[in-house]
Amino acid sequence: MVSHSELRKVFCSADAVCFDVDSTVIREEGIDELAKICGVEDAVSEMTKRAMGGAVPFKAALTERLALIQPSREQVQRLITEHPPHLTPGIRELVSHLQERNVQVFLISGGFRSIVEHVASKLNIPLTNVFANRLKFYFNGEYAGFDEMQPTAESGGKGKVIKLLKEKFHFKKIIMIGDGATDMEACPPADAFIGFGGNVIRQQVKDNAEWYITDFVELLGELEE
């Protein structure tokens, strides 16, 4: 068990911070918003709850939900233009504060790259620092599945990405911040996990995270001390 003050030290001296995106960096769950556009919101949102609680293997849950949604390229584009994701209060300031300290910021998401890239550009995060799932489309724009080779398509995928980042960039301390079971599982290899409940509280994460916050202002305060 790591003490709270030790965790704070790890956070303040980290050379990389990885954020989950849905319900963490943004207020929505991207897949649920896509389901709304495609008219299957209720069924998909129920599946998302089960997946986020860790009750269903991630890839199985993703396959099942996408089979229901069947999003076309045009519908994904419509989501971004008509219902762009809302940034969680405080995230913009936190990310720019970390970047000013030369901390590398990554977005690691089980959501979709097209949406996550849109979020990254709002936060001045380079697209090379984005890890997310890729949707596939036929030449006519209809849904053709997703890239199952992406590490983020698997349970434990966020941990695989962090391991990869450590090997590639030799980061000494990586922090993972997120709201769900898949984020908590990424520590280790992450050196610390911070649970986030500012948009939605997942009881399992709240009960088991050694550091749990509901407002990014708390982390900004740590950096400014």
mmCIF file with all atom_site columns, N, CA, C and O in Angstrom, residues 110-140:
data_model
loop_
_atom_site.group_PDB
_atom_site.id
_atom_site.type_symbol
_atom_site.label_atom_id
_atom_site.label_alt_id
_atom_site.label_comp_id
_atom_site.label_asym_id
_atom_site.label_entity_id
_atom_site.label_seq_id
_atom_site.pdbx_PDB_ins_code
_atom_site.Cartn_x
_atom_site.Cartn_y
_atom_site.Cartn_z
_atom_site.occupancy
_atom_site.B_iso_or_equiv
_atom_site.pdbx_formal_charge
_atom_site.auth_seq_id
_atom_site.auth_comp_id
_atom_site.auth_asym_id
_atom_site.auth_atom_id
_atom_site.pdbx_PDB_model_num
ATOM 1   N N  . GLY A 1 110 ? -10.244 3.386  -25.087 1.00 0.00 ? 110 GLY A N  1
ATOM 2   C CA . GLY A 1 110 ? -10.924 2.251  -25.724 1.00 0.00 ? 110 GLY A CA 1
ATOM 3   C C  . GLY A 1 110 ? -11.951 2.755  -26.728 1.00 0.00 ? 110 GLY A C  1
ATOM 4   O O  . GLY A 1 110 ? -12.645 1.983  -27.359 1.00 0.00 ? 110 GLY A O  1
ATOM 5   N N  . GLY A 1 111 ? -12.054 4.094  -26.849 1.00 0.00 ? 111 GLY A N  1
ATOM 6   C CA . GLY A 1 111 ? -12.975 4.710  -27.815 1.00 0.00 ? 111 GLY A CA 1
ATOM 7   C C  . GLY A 1 111 ? -12.336 4.799  -29.195 1.00 0.00 ? 111 GLY A C  1
ATOM 8   O O  . GLY A 1 111 ? -11.373 4.091  -29.494 1.00 0.00 ? 111 GLY A O  1
ATOM 9   N N  . PHE A 1 112 ? -12.861 5.696  -30.018 1.00 0.00 ? 112 PHE A N  1
ATOM 10  C CA . PHE A 1 112 ? -12.484 5.689  -31.426 1.00 0.00 ? 112 PHE A CA 1
ATOM 11  C C  . PHE A 1 112 ? -11.551 6.830  -31.795 1.00 0.00 ? 112 PHE A C  1
ATOM 12  O O  . PHE A 1 112 ? -11.765 7.970  -31.413 1.00 0.00 ? 112 PHE A O  1
ATOM 13  N N  . ARG A 1 113 ? -10.556 6.467  -32.578 1.00 0.00 ? 113 ARG A N  1
ATOM 14  C CA . ARG A 1 113 ? -9.480  7.400  -32.900 1.00 0.00 ? 113 ARG A CA 1
ATOM 15  C C  . ARG A 1 113 ? -10.004 8.706  -33.511 1.00 0.00 ? 113 ARG A C  1
ATOM 16  O O  . ARG A 1 113 ? -9.521  9.783  -33.177 1.00 0.00 ? 113 ARG A O  1
ATOM 17  N N  . SER A 1 114 ? -10.996 8.609  -34.403 1.00 0.00 ? 114 SER A N  1
ATOM 18  C CA . SER A 1 114 ? -11.500 9.827  -35.067 1.00 0.00 ? 114 SER A CA 1
ATOM 19  C C  . SER A 1 114 ? -12.021 10.831 -34.038 1.00 0.00 ? 114 SER A C  1
ATOM 20  O O  . SER A 1 114 ? -11.808 12.034 -34.175 1.00 0.00 ? 114 SER A O  1
ATOM 21  N N  . ILE A 1 115 ? -12.679 10.340 -32.988 1.00 0.00 ? 115 ILE A N  1
ATOM 22  C CA . ILE A 1 115 ? -13.207 11.236 -31.947 1.00 0.00 ? 115 ILE A CA 1
ATOM 23  C C  . ILE A 1 115 ? -12.059 11.701 -31.035 1.00 0.00 ? 115 ILE A C  1
ATOM 24  O O  . ILE A 1 115 ? -11.963 12.873 -30.678 1.00 0.00 ? 115 ILE A O  1
ATOM 25  N N  . VAL A 1 116 ? -11.186 10.771 -30.668 1.00 0.00 ? 116 VAL A N  1
ATOM 26  C CA . VAL A 1 116 ? -10.095 11.093 -29.726 1.00 0.00 ? 116 VAL A CA 1
ATOM 27  C C  . VAL A 1 116 ? -9.110  12.090 -30.354 1.00 0.00 ? 116 VAL A C  1
ATOM 28  O O  . VAL A 1 116 ? -8.602  12.974 -29.677 1.00 0.00 ? 116 VAL A O  1
ATOM 29  N N  . GLU A 1 117 ? -8.871  11.974 -31.649 1.00 0.00 ? 117 GLU A N  1
ATOM 30  C CA . GLU A 1 117 ? -7.977  12.934 -32.317 1.00 0.00 ? 117 GLU A CA 1
ATOM 31  C C  . GLU A 1 117 ? -8.564  14.349 -32.259 1.00 0.00 ? 117 GLU A C  1
ATOM 32  O O  . GLU A 1 117 ? -7.842  15.328 -32.101 1.00 0.00 ? 117 GLU A O  1
ATOM 33  N N  . HIS A 1 118 ? -9.875  14.440 -32.379 1.00 0.00 ? 118 HIS A N  1
ATOM 34  C CA . HIS A 1 118 ? -10.561 15.730 -32.279 1.00 0.00 ? 118 HIS A CA 1
ATOM 35  C C  . HIS A 1 118 ? -10.313 16.338 -30.885 1.00 0.00 ? 118 HIS A C  1
ATOM 36  O O  . HIS A 1 118 ? -10.030 17.531 -30.747 1.00 0.00 ? 118 HIS A O  1
ATOM 37  N N  . VAL A 1 119 ? -10.391 15.502 -29.850 1.00 0.00 ? 119 VAL A N  1
ATOM 38  C CA . VAL A 1 119 ? -10.154 15.944 -28.465 1.00 0.00 ? 119 VAL A CA 1
ATOM 39  C C  . VAL A 1 119 ? -8.688  16.358 -28.292 1.00 0.00 ? 119 VAL A C  1
ATOM 40  O O  . VAL A 1 119 ? -8.379  17.391 -27.702 1.00 0.00 ? 119 VAL A O  1
ATOM 41  N N  . ALA A 1 120 ? -7.778  15.540 -28.834 1.00 0.00 ? 120 ALA A N  1
ATOM 42  C CA . ALA A 1 120 ? -6.334  15.823 -28.720 1.00 0.00 ? 120 ALA A CA 1
ATOM 43  C C  . ALA A 1 120 ? -6.008  17.190 -29.320 1.00 0.00 ? 120 ALA A C  1
ATOM 44  O O  . ALA A 1 120 ? -5.244  17.973 -28.735 1.00 0.00 ? 120 ALA A O  1
ATOM 45  N N  . SER A 1 121 ? -6.612  17.500 -30.469 1.00 0.00 ? 121 SER A N  1
ATOM 46  C CA . SER A 1 121 ? -6.281  18.780 -31.109 1.00 0.00 ? 121 SER A CA 1
ATOM 47  C C  . SER A 1 121 ? -6.786  19.948 -30.269 1.00 0.00 ? 121 SER A C  1
ATOM 48  O O  . SER A 1 121 ? -6.156  21.001 -30.219 1.00 0.00 ? 121 SER A O  1
ATOM 49  N N  . LYS A 1 122 ? -7.904  19.768 -29.554 1.00 0.00 ? 122 LYS A N  1
ATOM 50  C CA . LYS A 1 122 ? -8.402  20.834 -28.665 1.00 0.00 ? 122 LYS A CA 1
ATOM 51  C C  . LYS A 1 122 ? -7.447  21.077 -27.496 1.00 0.00 ? 122 LYS A C  1
ATOM 52  O O  . LYS A 1 122 ? -7.435  22.150 -26.906 1.00 0.00 ? 122 LYS A O  1
ATOM 53  N N  . LEU A 1 123 ? -6.676  20.040 -27.136 1.00 0.00 ? 123 LEU A N  1
ATOM 54  C CA . LEU A 1 123 ? -5.786  20.130 -25.968 1.00 0.00 ? 123 LEU A CA 1
ATOM 55  C C  . LEU A 1 123 ? -4.313  20.303 -26.351 1.00 0.00 ? 123 LEU A C  1
ATOM 56  O O  . LEU A 1 123 ? -3.431  20.208 -25.494 1.00 0.00 ? 123 LEU A O  1
ATOM 57  N N  . ASN A 1 124 ? -4.069  20.520 -27.648 1.00 0.00 ? 124 ASN A N  1
ATOM 58  C CA . ASN A 1 124 ? -2.682  20.646 -28.152 1.00 0.00 ? 124 ASN A CA 1
ATOM 59  C C  . ASN A 1 124 ? -1.828  19.420 -27.809 1.00 0.00 ? 124 ASN A C  1
ATOM 60  O O  . ASN A 1 124 ? -0.649  19.540 -27.475 1.00 0.00 ? 124 ASN A O  1
ATOM 61  N N  . ILE A 1 125 ? -2.448  18.252 -27.873 1.00 0.00 ? 125 ILE A N  1
ATOM 62  C CA . ILE A 1 125 ? -1.708  16.996 -27.666 1.00 0.00 ? 125 ILE A CA 1
ATOM 63  C C  . ILE A 1 125 ? -1.391  16.444 -29.054 1.00 0.00 ? 125 ILE A C  1
ATOM 64  O O  . ILE A 1 125 ? -2.300  16.303 -29.881 1.00 0.00 ? 125 ILE A O  1
ATOM 65  N N  . PRO A 1 126 ? -0.113  16.166 -29.343 1.00 0.00 ? 126 PRO A N  1
ATOM 66  C CA . PRO A 1 126 ? 0.215   15.655 -30.693 1.00 0.00 ? 126 PRO A CA 1
ATOM 67  C C  . PRO A 1 126 ? -0.503  14.337 -30.980 1.00 0.00 ? 126 PRO A C  1
ATOM 68  O O  . PRO A 1 126 ? -0.698  13.516 -30.082 1.00 0.00 ? 126 PRO A O  1
ATOM 69  N N  . LEU A 1 127 ? -0.894  14.142 -32.232 1.00 0.00 ? 127 LEU A N  1
ATOM 70  C CA . LEU A 1 127 ? -1.652  12.932 -32.590 1.00 0.00 ? 127 LEU A CA 1
ATOM 71  C C  . LEU A 1 127 ? -0.815  11.667 -32.426 1.00 0.00 ? 127 LEU A C  1
ATOM 72  O O  . LEU A 1 127 ? -1.361  10.574 -32.280 1.00 0.00 ? 127 LEU A O  1
ATOM 73  N N  . THR A 1 128 ? 0.516   11.827 -32.414 1.00 0.00 ? 128 THR A N  1
ATOM 74  C CA . THR A 1 128 ? 1.385   10.664 -32.169 1.00 0.00 ? 128 THR A CA 1
ATOM 75  C C  . THR A 1 128 ? 1.245   10.187 -30.714 1.00 0.00 ? 128 THR A C  1
ATOM 76  O O  . THR A 1 128 ? 1.693   9.103  -30.369 1.00 0.00 ? 128 THR A O  1
ATOM 77  N N  . ASN A 1 129 ? 0.641   11.026 -29.855 1.00 0.00 ? 129 ASN A N  1
ATOM 78  C CA . ASN A 1 129 ? 0.450   10.653 -28.442 1.00 0.00 ? 129 ASN A CA 1
ATOM 79  C C  . ASN A 1 129 ? -0.958  10.118 -28.180 1.00 0.00 ? 129 ASN A C  1
ATOM 80  O O  . ASN A 1 129 ? -1.406  10.065 -27.050 1.00 0.00 ? 129 ASN A O  1
ATOM 81  N N  . VAL A 1 130 ? -1.641  9.740  -29.264 1.00 0.00 ? 130 VAL A N  1
ATOM 82  C CA . VAL A 1 130 ? -3.003  9.208  -29.151 1.00 0.00 ? 130 VAL A CA 1
ATOM 83  C C  . VAL A 1 130 ? -3.008  7.705  -29.432 1.00 0.00 ? 130 VAL A C  1
ATOM 84  O O  . VAL A 1 130 ? -2.485  7.260  -30.457 1.00 0.00 ? 130 VAL A O  1
ATOM 85  N N  . PHE A 1 131 ? -3.594  6.937  -28.515 1.00 0.00 ? 131 PHE A N  1
ATOM 86  C CA . PHE A 1 131 ? -3.774  5.491  -28.711 1.00 0.00 ? 131 PHE A CA 1
ATOM 87  C C  . PHE A 1 131 ? -5.259  5.200  -28.532 1.00 0.00 ? 131 PHE A C  1
ATOM 88  O O  . PHE A 1 131 ? -5.818  5.436  -27.459 1.00 0.00 ? 131 PHE A O  1
ATOM 89  N N  . ALA A 1 132 ? -5.904  4.724  -29.607 1.00 0.00 ? 132 ALA A N  1
ATOM 90  C CA . ALA A 1 132 ? -7.344  4.470  -29.540 1.00 0.00 ? 132 ALA A CA 1
ATOM 91  C C  . ALA A 1 132 ? -7.704  3.463  -30.629 1.00 0.00 ? 132 ALA A C  1
ATOM 92  O O  . ALA A 1 132 ? -6.857  3.087  -31.451 1.00 0.00 ? 132 ALA A O  1
ATOM 93  N N  . ASN A 1 133 ? -8.958  3.049  -30.640 1.00 0.00 ? 133 ASN A N  1
ATOM 94  C CA . ASN A 1 133 ? -9.403  2.053  -31.621 1.00 0.00 ? 133 ASN A CA 1
ATOM 95  C C  . ASN A 1 133 ? -9.752  2.696  -32.957 1.00 0.00 ? 133 ASN A C  1
ATOM 96  O O  . ASN A 1 133 ? -10.267 3.811  -32.999 1.00 0.00 ? 133 ASN A O  1
ATOM 97  N N  . ARG A 1 134 ? -9.461  1.946  -34.022 1.00 0.00 ? 134 ARG A N  1
ATOM 98  C CA . ARG A 1 134 ? -9.734  2.462  -35.365 1.00 0.00 ? 134 ARG A CA 1
ATOM 99  C C  . ARG A 1 134 ? -10.952 1.745  -35.943 1.00 0.00 ? 134 ARG A C  1
ATOM 100 O O  . ARG A 1 134 ? -10.963 0.513  -36.016 1.00 0.00 ? 134 ARG A O  1
ATOM 101 N N  . LEU A 1 135 ? -11.929 2.528  -36.360 1.00 0.00 ? 135 LEU A N  1
ATOM 102 C CA . LEU A 1 135 ? -13.078 1.949  -37.054 1.00 0.00 ? 135 LEU A CA 1
ATOM 103 C C  . LEU A 1 135 ? -12.686 1.687  -38.503 1.00 0.00 ? 135 LEU A C  1
ATOM 104 O O  . LEU A 1 135 ? -11.867 2.411  -39.065 1.00 0.00 ? 135 LEU A O  1
ATOM 105 N N  . LYS A 1 136 ? -13.293 0.651  -39.097 1.00 0.00 ? 136 LYS A N  1
ATOM 106 C CA . LYS A 1 136 ? -13.034 0.372  -40.514 1.00 0.00 ? 136 LYS A CA 1
ATOM 107 C C  . LYS A 1 136 ? -14.319 0.612  -41.296 1.00 0.00 ? 136 LYS A C  1
ATOM 108 O O  . LYS A 1 136 ? -15.408 0.327  -40.785 1.00 0.00 ? 136 LYS A O  1
ATOM 109 N N  . PHE A 1 137 ? -14.166 1.113  -42.515 1.00 0.00 ? 137 PHE A N  1
ATOM 110 C CA . PHE A 1 137 ? -15.335 1.368  -43.356 1.00 0.00 ? 137 PHE A CA 1
ATOM 111 C C  . PHE A 1 137 ? -15.090 0.782  -44.749 1.00 0.00 ? 137 PHE A C  1
ATOM 112 O O  . PHE A 1 137 ? -13.972 0.752  -45.233 1.00 0.00 ? 137 PHE A O  1
ATOM 113 N N  . TYR A 1 138 ? -16.178 0.337  -45.401 1.00 0.00 ? 138 TYR A N  1
ATOM 114 C CA . TYR A 1 138 ? -16.086 -0.072 -46.803 1.00 0.00 ? 138 TYR A CA 1
ATOM 115 C C  . TYR A 1 138 ? -15.939 1.192  -47.657 1.00 0.00 ? 138 TYR A C  1
ATOM 116 O O  . TYR A 1 138 ? -16.146 2.308  -47.172 1.00 0.00 ? 138 TYR A O  1
ATOM 117 N N  . PHE A 1 139 ? -15.610 1.008  -48.938 1.00 0.00 ? 139 PHE A N  1
ATOM 118 C CA . PHE A 1 139 ? -15.372 2.166  -49.809 1.00 0.00 ? 139 PHE A CA 1
ATOM 119 C C  . PHE A 1 139 ? -16.603 3.069  -49.895 1.00 0.00 ? 139 PHE A C  1
ATOM 120 O O  . PHE A 1 139 ? -16.497 4.261  -50.133 1.00 0.00 ? 139 PHE A O  1
ATOM 121 N N  . ASN A 1 140 ? -17.805 2.518  -49.659 1.00 0.00 ? 140 ASN A N  1
ATOM 122 C CA . ASN A 1 140 ? -19.027 3.344  -49.723 1.00 0.00 ? 140 ASN A CA 1
ATOM 123 C C  . ASN A 1 140 ? -19.345 4.013  -48.382 1.00 0.00 ? 140 ASN A C  1
ATOM 124 O O  . ASN A 1 140 ? -20.382 4.656  -48.212 1.00 0.00 ? 140 ASN A O  1
#
